[in-house]
mmCIF file of C-alpha atoms in Angstrom:
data_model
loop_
_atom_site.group_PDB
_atom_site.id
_atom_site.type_symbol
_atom_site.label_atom_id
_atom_site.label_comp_id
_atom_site.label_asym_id
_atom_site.label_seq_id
_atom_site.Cartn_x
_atom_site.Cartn_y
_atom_site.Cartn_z
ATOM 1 C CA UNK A 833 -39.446 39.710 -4.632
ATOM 2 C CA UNK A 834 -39.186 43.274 -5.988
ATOM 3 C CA UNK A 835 -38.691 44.254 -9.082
ATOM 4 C CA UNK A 836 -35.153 45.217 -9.930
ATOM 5 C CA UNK A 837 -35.187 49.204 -10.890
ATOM 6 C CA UNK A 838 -33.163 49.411 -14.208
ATOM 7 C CA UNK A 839 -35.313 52.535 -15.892
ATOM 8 C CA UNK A 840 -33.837 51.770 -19.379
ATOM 9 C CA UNK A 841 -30.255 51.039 -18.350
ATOM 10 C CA UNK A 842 -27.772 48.681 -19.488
ATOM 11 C CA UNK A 843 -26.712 46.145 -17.156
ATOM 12 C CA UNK A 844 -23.219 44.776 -16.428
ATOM 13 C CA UNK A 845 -22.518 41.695 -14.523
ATOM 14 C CA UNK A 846 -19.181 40.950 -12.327
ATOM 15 C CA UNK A 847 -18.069 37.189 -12.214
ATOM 16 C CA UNK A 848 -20.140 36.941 -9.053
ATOM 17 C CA UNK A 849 -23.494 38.136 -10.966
ATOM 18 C CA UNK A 850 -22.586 35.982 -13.588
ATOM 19 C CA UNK A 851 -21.644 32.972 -11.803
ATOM 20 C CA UNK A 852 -24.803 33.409 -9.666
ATOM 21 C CA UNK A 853 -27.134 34.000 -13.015
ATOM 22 C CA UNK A 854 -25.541 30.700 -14.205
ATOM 23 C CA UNK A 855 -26.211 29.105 -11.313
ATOM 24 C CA UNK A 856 -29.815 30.357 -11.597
ATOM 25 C CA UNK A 857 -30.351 32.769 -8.474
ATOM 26 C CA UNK A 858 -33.544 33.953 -7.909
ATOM 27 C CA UNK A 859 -32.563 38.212 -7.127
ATOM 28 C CA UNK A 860 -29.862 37.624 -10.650
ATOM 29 C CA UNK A 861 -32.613 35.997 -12.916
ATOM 30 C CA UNK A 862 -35.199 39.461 -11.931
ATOM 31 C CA UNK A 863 -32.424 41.358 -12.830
ATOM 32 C CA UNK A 864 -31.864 39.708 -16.096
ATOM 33 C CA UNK A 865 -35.636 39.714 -16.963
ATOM 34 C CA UNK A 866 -36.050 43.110 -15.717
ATOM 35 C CA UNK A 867 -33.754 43.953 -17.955
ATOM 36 C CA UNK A 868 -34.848 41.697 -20.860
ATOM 37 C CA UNK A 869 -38.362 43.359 -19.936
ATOM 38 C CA UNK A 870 -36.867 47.095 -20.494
ATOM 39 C CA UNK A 871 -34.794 45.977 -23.426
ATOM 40 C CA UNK A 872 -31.732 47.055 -22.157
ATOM 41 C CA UNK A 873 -28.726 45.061 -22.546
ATOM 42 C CA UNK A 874 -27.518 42.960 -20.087
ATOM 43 C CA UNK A 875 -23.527 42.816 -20.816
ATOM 44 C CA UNK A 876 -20.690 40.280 -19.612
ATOM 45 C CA UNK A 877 -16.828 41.163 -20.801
ATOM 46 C CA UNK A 878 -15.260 38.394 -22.378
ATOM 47 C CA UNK A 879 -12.692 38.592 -19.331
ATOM 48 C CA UNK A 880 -15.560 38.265 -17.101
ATOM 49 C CA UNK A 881 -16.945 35.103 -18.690
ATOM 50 C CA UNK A 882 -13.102 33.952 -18.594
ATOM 51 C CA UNK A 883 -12.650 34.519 -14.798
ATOM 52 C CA UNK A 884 -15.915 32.671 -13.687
ATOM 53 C CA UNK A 885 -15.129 29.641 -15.228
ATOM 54 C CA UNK A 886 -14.254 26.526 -13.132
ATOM 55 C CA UNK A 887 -14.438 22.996 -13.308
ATOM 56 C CA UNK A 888 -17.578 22.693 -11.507
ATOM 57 C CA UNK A 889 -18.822 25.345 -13.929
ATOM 58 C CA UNK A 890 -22.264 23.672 -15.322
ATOM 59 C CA UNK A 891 -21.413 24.427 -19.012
ATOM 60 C CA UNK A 892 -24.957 23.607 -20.147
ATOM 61 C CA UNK A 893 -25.754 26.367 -18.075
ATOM 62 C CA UNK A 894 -23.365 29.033 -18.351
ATOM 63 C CA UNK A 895 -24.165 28.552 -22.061
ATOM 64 C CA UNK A 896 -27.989 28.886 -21.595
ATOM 65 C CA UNK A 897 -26.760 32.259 -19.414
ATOM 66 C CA UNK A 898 -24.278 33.529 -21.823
ATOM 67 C CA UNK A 899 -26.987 32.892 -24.656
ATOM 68 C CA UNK A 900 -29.344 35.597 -22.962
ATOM 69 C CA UNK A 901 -26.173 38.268 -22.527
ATOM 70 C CA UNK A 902 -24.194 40.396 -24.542
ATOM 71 C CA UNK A 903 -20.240 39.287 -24.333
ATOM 72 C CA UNK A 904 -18.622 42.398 -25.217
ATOM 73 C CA UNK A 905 -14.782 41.694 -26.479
ATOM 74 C CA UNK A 906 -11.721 43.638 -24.757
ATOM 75 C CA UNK A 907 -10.985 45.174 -27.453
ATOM 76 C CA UNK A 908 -7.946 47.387 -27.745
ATOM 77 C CA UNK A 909 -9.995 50.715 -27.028
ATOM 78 C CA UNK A 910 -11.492 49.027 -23.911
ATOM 79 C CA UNK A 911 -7.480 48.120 -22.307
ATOM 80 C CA UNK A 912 -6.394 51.441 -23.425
ATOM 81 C CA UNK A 913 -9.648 52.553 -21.123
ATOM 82 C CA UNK A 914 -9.304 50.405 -18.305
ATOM 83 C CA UNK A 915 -5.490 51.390 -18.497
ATOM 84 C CA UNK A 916 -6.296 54.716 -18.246
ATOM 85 C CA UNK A 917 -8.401 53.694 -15.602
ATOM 86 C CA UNK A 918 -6.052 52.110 -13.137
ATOM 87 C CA UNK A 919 -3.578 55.095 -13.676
ATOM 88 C CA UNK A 920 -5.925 57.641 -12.470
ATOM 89 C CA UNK A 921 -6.675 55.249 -9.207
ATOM 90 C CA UNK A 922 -3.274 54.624 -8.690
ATOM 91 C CA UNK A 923 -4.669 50.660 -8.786
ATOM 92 C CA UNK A 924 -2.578 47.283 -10.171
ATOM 93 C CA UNK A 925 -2.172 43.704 -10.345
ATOM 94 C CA UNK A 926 -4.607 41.002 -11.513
ATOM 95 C CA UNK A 927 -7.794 41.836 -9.461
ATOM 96 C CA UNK A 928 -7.563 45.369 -10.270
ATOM 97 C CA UNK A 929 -7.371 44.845 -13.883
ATOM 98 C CA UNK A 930 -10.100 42.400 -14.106
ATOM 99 C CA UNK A 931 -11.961 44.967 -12.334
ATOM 100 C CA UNK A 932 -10.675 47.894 -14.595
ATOM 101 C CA UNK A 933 -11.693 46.165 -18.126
ATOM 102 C CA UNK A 934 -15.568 45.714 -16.225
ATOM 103 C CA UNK A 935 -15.832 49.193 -15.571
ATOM 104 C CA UNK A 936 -14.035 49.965 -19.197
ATOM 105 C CA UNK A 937 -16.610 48.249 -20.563
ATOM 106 C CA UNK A 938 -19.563 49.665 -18.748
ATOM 107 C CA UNK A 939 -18.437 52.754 -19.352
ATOM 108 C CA UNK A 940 -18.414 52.802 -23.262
ATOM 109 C CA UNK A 941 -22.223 51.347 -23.338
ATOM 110 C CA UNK A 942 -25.208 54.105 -23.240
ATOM 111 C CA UNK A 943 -26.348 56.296 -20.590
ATOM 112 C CA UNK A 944 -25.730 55.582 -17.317
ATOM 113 C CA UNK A 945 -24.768 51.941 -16.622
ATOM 114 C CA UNK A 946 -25.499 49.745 -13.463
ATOM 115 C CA UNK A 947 -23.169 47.680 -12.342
ATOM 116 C CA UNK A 948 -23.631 44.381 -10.770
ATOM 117 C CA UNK A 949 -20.653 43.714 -8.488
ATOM 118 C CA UNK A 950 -19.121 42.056 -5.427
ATOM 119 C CA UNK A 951 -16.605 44.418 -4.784
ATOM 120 C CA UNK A 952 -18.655 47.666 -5.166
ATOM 121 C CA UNK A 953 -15.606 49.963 -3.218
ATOM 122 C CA UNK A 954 -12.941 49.135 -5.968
ATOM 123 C CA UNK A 955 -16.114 49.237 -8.763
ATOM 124 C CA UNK A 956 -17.028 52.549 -7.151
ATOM 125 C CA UNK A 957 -13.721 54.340 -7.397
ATOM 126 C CA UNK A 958 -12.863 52.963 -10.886
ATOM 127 C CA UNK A 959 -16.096 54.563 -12.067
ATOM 128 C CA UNK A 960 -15.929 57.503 -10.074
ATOM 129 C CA UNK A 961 -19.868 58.134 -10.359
ATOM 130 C CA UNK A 962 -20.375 57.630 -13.878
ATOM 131 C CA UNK A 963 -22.122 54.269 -13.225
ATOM 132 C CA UNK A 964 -24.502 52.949 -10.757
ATOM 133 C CA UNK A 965 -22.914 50.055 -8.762
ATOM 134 C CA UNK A 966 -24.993 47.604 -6.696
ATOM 135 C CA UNK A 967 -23.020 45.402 -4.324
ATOM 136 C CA UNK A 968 -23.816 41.863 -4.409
ATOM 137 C CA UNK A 969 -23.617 40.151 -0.767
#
């Protein structure tokens, strides 16, 4: 497998790169350690960690995971972002927001994040190219 490229970047994880670094996929865990690797943070909102869990969630590992990541808070700056956010795409609704505080809290980390995300269109336009987004399929 090839290294991931993350050039001293923070990472950020969607519910489906978290939920696949819990469950221990090969292409998430070279991410991680690329990351680790580069020192660069490898981040996880607190909504995010909120929206993967399930009760098939192995808690042993999502712990293990979560141990290795930075869980940033949604703090009160980071709605009033992702507010802002949604406004400017004309965007609502659950998904959206879940989607909104993500790219809220890429956004206030270092440089130029990459994002880790199933649903790179909606990522994409919430960023509007002030973040790197890599679709997970």
């Amino acid at each position: 497998m090839t290294r991931p490229e993350i050039t001293g970047r923070p990472v950020v994880l969607d519910s489906e790169g978290l939920s696949r670094a819990v469950a221990r996929d090969t292409y998430l865990a070279a991410v991680v350690k690329a990351a680790r690797d580069d020192r660069c943070p490898v981040v996880v909102s607190a909504m995010t960690v909120v929206e993967t869990v399930h009760p098939a969630t192995d808690q042993a590992a999502l712990r293990w995971t979560l141990s290795r990541l930075t869980v940033a808070p949604v703090t009160d700056d980071i709605a009033a972002d992702a507010t802002r956010l949604l406004i400017s795409t004309g965007r609502h609704g659950h998904q959206p927001a879940v989607d909104a505080v993500v790219c809220a809290t890429a956004l206030r980390l270092p440089g130029r994040p990459i994002i880790y995300t199933s649903d790179p269109d909606d990522i994409r336009r919430l960023v509007d190219g002030r973040a790197t987004v890599v679709p997970l399929h």
